[in-house]
Coordinates of C-alpha atoms in Angstrom, one line a residue:
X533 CA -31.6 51.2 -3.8
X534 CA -31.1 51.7 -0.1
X535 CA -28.4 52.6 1.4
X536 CA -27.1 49.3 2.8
X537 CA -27.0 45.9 1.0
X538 CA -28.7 43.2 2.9
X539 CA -28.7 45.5 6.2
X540 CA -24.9 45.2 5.7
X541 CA -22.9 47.9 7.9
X542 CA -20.0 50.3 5.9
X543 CA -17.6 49.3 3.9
X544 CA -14.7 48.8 6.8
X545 CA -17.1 46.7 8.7
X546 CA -18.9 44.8 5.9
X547 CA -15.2 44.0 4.5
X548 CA -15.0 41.3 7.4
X549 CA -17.6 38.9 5.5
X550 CA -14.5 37.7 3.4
X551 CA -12.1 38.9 5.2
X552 CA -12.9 36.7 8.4
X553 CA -14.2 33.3 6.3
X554 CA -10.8 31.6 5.2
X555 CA -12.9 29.6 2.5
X556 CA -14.5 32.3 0.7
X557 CA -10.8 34.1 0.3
X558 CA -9.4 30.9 -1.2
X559 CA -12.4 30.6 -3.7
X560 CA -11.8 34.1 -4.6
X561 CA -8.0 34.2 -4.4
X562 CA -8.0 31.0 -6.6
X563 CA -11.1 32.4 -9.0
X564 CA -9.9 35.6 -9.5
X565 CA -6.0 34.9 -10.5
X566 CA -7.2 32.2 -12.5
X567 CA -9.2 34.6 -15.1
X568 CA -7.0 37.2 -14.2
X569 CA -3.8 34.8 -15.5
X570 CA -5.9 33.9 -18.7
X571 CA -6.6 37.5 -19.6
X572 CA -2.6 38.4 -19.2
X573 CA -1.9 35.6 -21.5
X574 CA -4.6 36.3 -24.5
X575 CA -3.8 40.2 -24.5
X576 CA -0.1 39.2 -24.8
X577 CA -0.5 37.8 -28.3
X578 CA -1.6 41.4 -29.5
X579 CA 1.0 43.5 -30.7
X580 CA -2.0 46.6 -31.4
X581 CA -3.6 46.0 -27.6
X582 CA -2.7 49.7 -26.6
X583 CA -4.1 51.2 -29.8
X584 CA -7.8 48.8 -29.2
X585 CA -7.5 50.0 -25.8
X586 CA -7.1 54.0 -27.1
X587 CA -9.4 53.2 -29.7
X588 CA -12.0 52.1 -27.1
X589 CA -11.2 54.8 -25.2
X590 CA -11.8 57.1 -28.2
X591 CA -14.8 55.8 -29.1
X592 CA -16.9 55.7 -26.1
X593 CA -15.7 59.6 -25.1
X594 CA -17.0 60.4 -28.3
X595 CA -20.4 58.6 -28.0
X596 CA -20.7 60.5 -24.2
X597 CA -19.8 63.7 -25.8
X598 CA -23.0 63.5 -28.4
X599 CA -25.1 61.0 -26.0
X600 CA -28.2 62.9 -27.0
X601 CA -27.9 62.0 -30.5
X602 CA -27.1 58.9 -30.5
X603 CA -29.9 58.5 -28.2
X604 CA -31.9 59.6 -30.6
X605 CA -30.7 58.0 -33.3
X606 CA -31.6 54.8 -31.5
X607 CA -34.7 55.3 -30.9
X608 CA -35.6 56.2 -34.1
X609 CA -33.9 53.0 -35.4
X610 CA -35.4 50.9 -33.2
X611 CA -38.7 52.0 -33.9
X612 CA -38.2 51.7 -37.5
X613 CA -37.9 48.1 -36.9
X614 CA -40.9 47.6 -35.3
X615 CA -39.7 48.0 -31.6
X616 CA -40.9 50.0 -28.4
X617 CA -38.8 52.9 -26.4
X618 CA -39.4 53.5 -23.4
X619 CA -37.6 55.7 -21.2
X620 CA -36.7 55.7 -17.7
X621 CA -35.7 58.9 -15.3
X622 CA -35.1 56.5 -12.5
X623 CA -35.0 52.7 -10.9
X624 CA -38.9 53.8 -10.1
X625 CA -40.0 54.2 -13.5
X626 CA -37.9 51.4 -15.1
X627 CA -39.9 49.1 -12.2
X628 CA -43.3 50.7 -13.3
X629 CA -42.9 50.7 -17.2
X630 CA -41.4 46.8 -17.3
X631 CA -44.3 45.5 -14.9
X632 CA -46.8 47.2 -16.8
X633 CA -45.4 45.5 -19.9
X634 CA -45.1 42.3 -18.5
X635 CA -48.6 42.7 -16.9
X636 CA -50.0 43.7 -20.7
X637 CA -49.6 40.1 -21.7
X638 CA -51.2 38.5 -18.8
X639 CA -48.2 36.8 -17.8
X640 CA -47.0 35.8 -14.4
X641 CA -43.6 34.4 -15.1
X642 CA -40.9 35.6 -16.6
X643 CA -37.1 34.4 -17.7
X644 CA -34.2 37.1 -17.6
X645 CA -30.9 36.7 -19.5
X646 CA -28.2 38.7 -17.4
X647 CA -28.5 42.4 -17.1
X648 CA -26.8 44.4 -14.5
X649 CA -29.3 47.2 -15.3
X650 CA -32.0 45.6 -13.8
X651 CA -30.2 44.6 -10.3
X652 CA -29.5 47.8 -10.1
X653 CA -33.1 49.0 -10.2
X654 CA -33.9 45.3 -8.0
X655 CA -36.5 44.7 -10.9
X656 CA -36.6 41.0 -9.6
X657 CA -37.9 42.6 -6.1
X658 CA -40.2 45.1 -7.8
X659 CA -42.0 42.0 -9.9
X660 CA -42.3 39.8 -7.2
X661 CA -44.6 42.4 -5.0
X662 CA -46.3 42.8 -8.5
X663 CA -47.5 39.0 -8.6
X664 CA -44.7 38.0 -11.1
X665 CA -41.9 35.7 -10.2
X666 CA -38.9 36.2 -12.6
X667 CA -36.4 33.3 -13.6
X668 CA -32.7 34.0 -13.8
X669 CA -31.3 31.5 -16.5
X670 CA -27.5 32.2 -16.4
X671 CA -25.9 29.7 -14.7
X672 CA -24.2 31.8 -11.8
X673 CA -27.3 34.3 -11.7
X674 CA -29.3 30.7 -11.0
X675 CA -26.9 29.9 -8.3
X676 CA -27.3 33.0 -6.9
X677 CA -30.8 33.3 -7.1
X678 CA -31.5 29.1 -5.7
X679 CA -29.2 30.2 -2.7
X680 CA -31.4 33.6 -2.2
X681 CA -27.8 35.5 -2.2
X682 CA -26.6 38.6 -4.2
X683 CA -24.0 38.6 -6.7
X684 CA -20.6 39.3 -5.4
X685 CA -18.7 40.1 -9.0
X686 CA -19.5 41.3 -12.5
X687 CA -18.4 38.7 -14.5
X688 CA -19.3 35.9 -12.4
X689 CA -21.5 36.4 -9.9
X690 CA -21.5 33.5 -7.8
X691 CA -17.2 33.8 -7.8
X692 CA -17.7 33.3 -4.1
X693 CA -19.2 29.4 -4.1
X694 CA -17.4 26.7 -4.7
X695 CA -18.4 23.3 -6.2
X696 CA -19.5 21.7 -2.9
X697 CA -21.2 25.1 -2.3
X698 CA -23.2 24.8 -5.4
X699 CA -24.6 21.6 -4.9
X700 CA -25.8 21.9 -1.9
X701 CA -27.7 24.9 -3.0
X702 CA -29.0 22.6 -6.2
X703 CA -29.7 19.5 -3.8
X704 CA -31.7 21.9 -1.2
X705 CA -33.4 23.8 -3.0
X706 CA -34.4 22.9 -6.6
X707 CA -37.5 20.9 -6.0
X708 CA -39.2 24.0 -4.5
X709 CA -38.9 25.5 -8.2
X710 CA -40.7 22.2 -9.8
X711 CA -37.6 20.1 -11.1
X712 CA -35.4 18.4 -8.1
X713 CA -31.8 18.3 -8.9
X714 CA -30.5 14.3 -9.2
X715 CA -30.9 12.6 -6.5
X716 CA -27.1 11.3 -6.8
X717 CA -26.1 15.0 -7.7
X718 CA -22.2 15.3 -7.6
X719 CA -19.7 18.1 -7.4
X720 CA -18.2 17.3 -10.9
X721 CA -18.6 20.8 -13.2
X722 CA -20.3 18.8 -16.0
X723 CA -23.0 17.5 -13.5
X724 CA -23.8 20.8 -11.8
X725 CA -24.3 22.7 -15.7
X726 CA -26.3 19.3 -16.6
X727 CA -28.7 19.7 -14.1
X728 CA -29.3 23.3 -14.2
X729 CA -29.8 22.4 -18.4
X730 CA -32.5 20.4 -17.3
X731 CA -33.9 22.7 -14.6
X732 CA -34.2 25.6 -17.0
X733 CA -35.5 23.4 -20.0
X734 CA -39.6 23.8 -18.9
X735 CA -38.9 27.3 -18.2
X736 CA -37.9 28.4 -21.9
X737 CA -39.8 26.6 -23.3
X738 CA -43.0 27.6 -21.6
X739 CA -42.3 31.0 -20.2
X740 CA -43.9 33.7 -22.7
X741 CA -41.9 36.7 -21.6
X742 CA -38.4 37.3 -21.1
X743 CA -36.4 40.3 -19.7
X744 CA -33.1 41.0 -21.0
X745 CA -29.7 43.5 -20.2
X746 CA -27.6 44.4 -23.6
X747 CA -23.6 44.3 -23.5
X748 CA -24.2 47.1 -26.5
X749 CA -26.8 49.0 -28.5
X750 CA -25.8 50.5 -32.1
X751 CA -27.4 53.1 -32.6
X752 CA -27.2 53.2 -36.7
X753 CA -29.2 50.1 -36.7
X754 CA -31.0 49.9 -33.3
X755 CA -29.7 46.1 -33.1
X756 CA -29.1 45.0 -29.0
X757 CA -25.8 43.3 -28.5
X758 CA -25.3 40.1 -25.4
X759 CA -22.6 38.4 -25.0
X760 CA -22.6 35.2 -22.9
X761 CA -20.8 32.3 -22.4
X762 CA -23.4 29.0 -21.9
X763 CA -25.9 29.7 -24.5
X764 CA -29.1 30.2 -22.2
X765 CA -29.2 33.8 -23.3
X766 CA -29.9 32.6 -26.9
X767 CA -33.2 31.0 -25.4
X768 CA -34.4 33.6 -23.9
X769 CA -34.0 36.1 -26.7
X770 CA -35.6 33.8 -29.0
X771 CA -38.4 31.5 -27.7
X772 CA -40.4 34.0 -25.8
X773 CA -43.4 35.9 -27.8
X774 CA -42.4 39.1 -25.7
X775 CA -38.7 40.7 -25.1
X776 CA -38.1 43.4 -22.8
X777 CA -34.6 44.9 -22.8
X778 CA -33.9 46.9 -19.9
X779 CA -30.8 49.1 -21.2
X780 CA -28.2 52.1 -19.3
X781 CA -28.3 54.9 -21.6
X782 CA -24.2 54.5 -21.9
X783 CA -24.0 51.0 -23.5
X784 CA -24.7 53.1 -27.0
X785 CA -22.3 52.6 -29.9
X786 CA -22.8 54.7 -32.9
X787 CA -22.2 52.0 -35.5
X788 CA -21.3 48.4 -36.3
X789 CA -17.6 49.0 -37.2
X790 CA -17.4 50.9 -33.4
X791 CA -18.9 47.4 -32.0
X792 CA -15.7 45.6 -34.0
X793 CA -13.2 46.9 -31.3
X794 CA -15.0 46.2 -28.5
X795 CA -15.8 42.6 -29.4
X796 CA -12.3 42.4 -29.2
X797 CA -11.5 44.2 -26.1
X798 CA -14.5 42.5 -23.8
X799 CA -13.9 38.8 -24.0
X800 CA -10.1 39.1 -23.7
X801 CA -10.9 41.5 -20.7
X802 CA -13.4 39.5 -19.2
X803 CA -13.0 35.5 -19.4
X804 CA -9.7 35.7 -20.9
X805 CA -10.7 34.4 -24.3
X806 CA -10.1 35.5 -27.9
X807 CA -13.9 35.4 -29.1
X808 CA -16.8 35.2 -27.1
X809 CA -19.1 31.9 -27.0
X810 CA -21.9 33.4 -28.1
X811 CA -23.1 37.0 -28.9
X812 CA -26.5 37.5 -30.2
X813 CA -27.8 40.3 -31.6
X814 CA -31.2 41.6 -32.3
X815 CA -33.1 44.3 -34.4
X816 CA -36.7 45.1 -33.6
X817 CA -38.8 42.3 -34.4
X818 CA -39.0 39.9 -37.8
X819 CA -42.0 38.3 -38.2
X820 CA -41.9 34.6 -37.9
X821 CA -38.4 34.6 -36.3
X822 CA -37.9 35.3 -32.4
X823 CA -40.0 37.6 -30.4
X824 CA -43.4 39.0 -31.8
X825 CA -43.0 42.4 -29.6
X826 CA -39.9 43.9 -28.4
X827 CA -39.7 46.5 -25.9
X828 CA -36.3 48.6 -24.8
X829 CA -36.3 50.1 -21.4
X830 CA -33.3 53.5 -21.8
X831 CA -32.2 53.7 -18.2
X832 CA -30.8 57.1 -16.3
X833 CA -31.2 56.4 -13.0
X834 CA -28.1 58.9 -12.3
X835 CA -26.5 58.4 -15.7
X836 CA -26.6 62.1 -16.5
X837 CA -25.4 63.4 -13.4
X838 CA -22.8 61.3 -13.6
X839 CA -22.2 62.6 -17.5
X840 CA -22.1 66.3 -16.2
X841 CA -18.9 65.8 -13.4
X842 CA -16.1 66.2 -16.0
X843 CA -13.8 63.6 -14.0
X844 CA -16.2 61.3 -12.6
X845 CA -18.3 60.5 -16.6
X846 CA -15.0 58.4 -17.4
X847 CA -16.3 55.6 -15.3
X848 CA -19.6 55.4 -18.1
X849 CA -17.3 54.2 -20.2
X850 CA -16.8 50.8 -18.6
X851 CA -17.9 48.1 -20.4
X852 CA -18.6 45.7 -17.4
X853 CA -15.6 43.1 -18.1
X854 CA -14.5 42.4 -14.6
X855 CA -10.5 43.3 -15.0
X856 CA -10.3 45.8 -12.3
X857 CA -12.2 43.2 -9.8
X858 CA -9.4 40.3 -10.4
X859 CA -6.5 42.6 -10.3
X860 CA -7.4 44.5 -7.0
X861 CA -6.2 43.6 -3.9
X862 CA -8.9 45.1 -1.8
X863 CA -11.5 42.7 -3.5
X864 CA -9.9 39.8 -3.2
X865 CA -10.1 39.8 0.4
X866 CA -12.9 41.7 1.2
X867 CA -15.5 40.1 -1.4
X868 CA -17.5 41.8 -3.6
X869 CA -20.9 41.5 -1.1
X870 CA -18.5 44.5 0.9
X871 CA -19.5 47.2 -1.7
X872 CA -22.7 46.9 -0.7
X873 CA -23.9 47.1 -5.0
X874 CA -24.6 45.1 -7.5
X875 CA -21.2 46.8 -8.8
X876 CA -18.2 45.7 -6.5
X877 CA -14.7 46.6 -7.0
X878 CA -13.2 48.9 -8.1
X879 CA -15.7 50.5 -10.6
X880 CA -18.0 49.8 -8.0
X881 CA -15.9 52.4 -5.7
X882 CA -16.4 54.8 -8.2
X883 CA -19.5 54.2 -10.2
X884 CA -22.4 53.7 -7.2
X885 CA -21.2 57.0 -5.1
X886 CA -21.8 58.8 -8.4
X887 CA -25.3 56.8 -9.1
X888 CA -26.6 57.1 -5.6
X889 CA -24.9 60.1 -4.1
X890 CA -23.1 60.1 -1.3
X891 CA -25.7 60.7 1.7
X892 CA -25.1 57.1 2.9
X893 CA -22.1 56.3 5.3
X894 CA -21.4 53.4 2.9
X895 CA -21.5 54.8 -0.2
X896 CA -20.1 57.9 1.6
X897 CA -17.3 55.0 2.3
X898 CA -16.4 53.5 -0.8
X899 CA -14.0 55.9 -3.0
X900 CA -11.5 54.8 0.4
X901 CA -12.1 51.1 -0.7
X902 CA -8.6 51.8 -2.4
X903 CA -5.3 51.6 -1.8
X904 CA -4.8 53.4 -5.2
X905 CA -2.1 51.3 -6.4
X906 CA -3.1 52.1 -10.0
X907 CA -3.6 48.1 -11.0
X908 CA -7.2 48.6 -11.9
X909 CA -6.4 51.6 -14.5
X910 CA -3.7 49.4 -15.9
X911 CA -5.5 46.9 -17.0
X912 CA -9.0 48.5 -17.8
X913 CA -9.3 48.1 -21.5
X914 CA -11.2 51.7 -22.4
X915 CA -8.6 53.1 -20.2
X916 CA -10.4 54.4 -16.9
X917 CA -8.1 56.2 -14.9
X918 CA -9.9 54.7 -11.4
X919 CA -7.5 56.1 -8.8
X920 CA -8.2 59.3 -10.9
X921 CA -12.0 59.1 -10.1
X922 CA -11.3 58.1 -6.4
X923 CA -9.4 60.6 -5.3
X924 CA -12.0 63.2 -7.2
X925 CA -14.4 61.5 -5.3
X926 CA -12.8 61.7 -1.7
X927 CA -12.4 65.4 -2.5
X928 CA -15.6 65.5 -3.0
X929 CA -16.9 63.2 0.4
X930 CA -14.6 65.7 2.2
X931 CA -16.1 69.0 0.9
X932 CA -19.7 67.8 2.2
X933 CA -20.5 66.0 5.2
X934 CA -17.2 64.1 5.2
X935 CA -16.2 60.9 8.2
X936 CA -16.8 63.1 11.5
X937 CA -13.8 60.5 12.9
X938 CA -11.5 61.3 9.9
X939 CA -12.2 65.3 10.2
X940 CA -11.0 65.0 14.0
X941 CA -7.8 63.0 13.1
X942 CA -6.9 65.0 10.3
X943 CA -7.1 67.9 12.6
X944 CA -5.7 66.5 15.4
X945 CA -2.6 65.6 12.7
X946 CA -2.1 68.9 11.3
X947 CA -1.9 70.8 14.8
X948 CA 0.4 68.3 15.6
X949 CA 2.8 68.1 12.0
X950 CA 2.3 71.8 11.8
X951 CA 4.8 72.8 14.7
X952 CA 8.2 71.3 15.2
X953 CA 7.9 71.4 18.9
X954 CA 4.4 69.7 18.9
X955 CA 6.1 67.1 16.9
X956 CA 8.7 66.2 19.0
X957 CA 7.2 66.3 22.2
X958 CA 4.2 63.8 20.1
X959 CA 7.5 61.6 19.3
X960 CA 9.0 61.1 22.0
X961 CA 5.5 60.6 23.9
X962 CA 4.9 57.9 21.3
X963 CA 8.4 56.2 21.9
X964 CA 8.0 55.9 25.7
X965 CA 4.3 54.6 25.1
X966 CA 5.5 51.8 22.3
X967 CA 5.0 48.6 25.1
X968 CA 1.6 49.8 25.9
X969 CA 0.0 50.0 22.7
X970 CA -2.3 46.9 22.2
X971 CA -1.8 44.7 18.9
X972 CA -5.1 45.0 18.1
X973 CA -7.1 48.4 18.4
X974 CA -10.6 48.8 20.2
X975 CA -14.1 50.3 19.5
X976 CA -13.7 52.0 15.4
X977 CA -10.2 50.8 14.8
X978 CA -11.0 46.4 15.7
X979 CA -11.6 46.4 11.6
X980 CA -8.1 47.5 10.7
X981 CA -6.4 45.1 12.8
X982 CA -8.6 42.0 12.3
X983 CA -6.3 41.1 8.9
X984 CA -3.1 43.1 9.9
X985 CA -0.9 44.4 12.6
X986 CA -0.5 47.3 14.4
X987 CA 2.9 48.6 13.1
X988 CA 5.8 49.0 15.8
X989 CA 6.6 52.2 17.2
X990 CA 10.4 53.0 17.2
X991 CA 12.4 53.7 20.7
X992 CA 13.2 57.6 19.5
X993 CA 12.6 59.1 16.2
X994 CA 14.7 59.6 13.1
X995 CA 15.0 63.5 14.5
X996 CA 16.3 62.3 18.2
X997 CA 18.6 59.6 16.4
X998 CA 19.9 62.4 14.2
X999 CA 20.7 65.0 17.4
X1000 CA 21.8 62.1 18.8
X1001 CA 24.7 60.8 16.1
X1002 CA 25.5 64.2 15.8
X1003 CA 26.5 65.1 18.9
X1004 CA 28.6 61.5 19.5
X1005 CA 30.7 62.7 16.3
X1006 CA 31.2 65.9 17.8
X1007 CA 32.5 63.8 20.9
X1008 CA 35.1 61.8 18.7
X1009 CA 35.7 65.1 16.6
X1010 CA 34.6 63.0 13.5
X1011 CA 32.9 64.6 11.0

């Protein structure tokens, strides 16, 4: 992936899309405390939450600690059951192996059940330039994709539209893709699902080849693992005659009773219910049931590298529920479009510098997208100590190139906190100044003070106030 995300600027900058549009902080604010307020209340009935939440913990640092063999293990599973592995060193090869595939059957359409994995690699992109136009069928990934936007959150990706939003999108746009939207389309929920239902419909049930992400993959049985909320991932794992499941080499789980404590832990996590709508799960291929050739796709794409920095491999564990985005202040009003990645928030902040490097300003920018108040760890359910990874990261951002602006302030600081005098004189400089400093700062600094103000500068400081009161009770011969 590039550097920027839809030629957006750095994080600081880019944070002014929500930031600056009072609609788009009120559907966030109002989505994200919503799911946020359901998840509090269905993790309160469990008295053993902290032990699922160690016991996920446990479970996925084991897997990462033997990712080789479980690696293998899969593959030789899946194989056994009449399935394909394929693996990929990078977003490249993924592109190349899937659009050979696809390409294999003579097929120019596809429909895609949500994967993360392959936004991540911009499959959708990499198909299109191929000749083959691919169909999102989840509901938000459709919203997303009509309104040629980018998702903006993990769980749900168009978080970011409301109601009127999304009709619009379906009234303008749905007759390019050969089934208009009602001509008396309304706002209502029931009407907007209704007439993406009916939009899909021809696709499923005509499209040969389908392209799929996986929540899981146990590697005993080499059985895939989605878990969706609407049912449109159950088509497309079933009707088409080919399956191609594009898969990051960390969603492994060594066995079935392994997948038992996470199929607790993600829908609580994620959309705040006890037991997920619908999970389907699939092993190879059965003749005369489902798919008649199923290929898996085991994506790196920095995975490893990631695996080798002993603080950093914690974020692998994360099993993509959303928690950390609705608890964190700095996404709720900057958006998740800020992070300029398919992963926003705060495992975005930690996971995408580690995937893509840090070479880029903005993804040299985003272990700062913090304010490290520790909310995201407490409620990530396989315990990812996020603040952890951040500051690991910044360390890290700093011992390379580093912000050429930040290396002069801190510099500029230390000369200045690192002698009494200097200190004073800065003080009471700053003191005298206080009237002329502007309440909103120019050139670099416009950002900061777009959402906040510039704090106010006391008269003296604490030390002159000290000398000061000292010297009155000498006066008085108090003590």
């Amino acid at each position: 992936m590039s550097g920027t995300f839809l030629g957006m600027p750095p994080f600081p900058q880019a944070a002014g899309i929500a930031t600056g549009d009072a609609q788009l902080r009120h559907n966030l604010r109002k989505a994200t405390h919503t799911i946020r307020g359901r998840r509090a209340s269905v993790v309160g009935e469990l008295d053993d939450w902290a032990e699922l939440r160690a016991a996920g913990k446990a479970i996925k640092d084991r897997t990462l600690r033997h990712l080789d063999v479980y690696l293998e293990r899969l593959e030789e599973t899946v194989t056994a059951a009449g399935g394909h592995v394929h693996w990929a060193a990078d977003a490249a090869e993924a592109n190349a192996i899937v659009t050979r595939l696809v390409k294999a059957t003579g097929e120019t359409e596809v429909v895609k059940v949500k994967s993360m994995a392959t936004q991540e690699i911009e499959l959708n992109e990499a198909l299109a330039e191929a000749g083959i136009t691919a169909y999102e069928t989840d509901l938000a990934e459709l919203i997303v994709q009509l309104g040629e936007d980018r998702p903006s959150h993990i769980l749900v990706p168009a978080i970011h539209r409301n109601r009127a939003e999304i009709r619009e999108i379906f009234d303008r746009t749905m007759s390019d893709w050969g089934v208009p939207a009602p001509e008396d389309l309304s706002d209502d929920p029931r009407a907007l699902a209704e007439a993406a239902r009916v939009h899909l419909r021809e696709k499923f049930l005509t499209t040969r080849v389908a392209v799929s992400g996986a929540n899981f993959a146990v590697a005993d049985t080499g059985t895939l693992v989605v878990l969706e909320s609407e049912g449109n991932g159950r088509m497309c794992l079933t009707l088409p005659e080919t399956l191609i499941s594009v898969v990051g080499i960390e969603k492994l789980v060594p066995t079935w009773q392994d997948l038992e404590v996470f199929m607790q832990l993600l829908p609580r996590s994620s959309t705040g219910e006890r037991m997920n709508p619908y999970t389907s799960t699939w092993t190879g291929v059965t003749p005369g049931d489902g798919p008649r050739e199923f290929h898996l796709v085991l994506l790196d794409n920095g995975r490893t590298d990631v695996l080798a920095d002993e603080v950093g491999r914690q974020s692998l564990r994360c099993i993509r529920c959303s928690a950390c985005l609705n608890i964190c202040p700095v996404y709720e009003r900057a958006g998740g479009h800020a992070y300029g990645s398919v992963y926003p928030g705060p495992i975005g902040a930690i996971l995408t510098p580690q995937l893509r490097g840090t070479s880029s300003e903005l993804d040299a920018s985003l272990p700062y997208a913090s304010s490290l108040c520790g909310a995201c760890y407490e409620v990530c359910p396989v315990a990812i100590d996020i603040p952890e990874v951040l500051v690991h990261l910044r360390g890290k951002v700093t011992q390379g190139k580093g912000h050429a602006a930040e290396r002069a302030a801190m510099g500029a600081a230390g000369w200045v906190l690192g002698d009494e005098k200097r200190l004073g004189l800065a003080q009471r400089a700053a003191g005298r100044a206080r009237n002329l400093v502007p309440r909103r700062l120019p050139g670099p600094g416009a950002a900061w003070t777009d959402t906040r103000d510039i704090p106010d500068i006391p008269a003296e400081s604490f030390r002159d106030w000290w000398a000061g009161h000292e010297k009155e009770k000498k006066k008085g011969g108090g003590r």
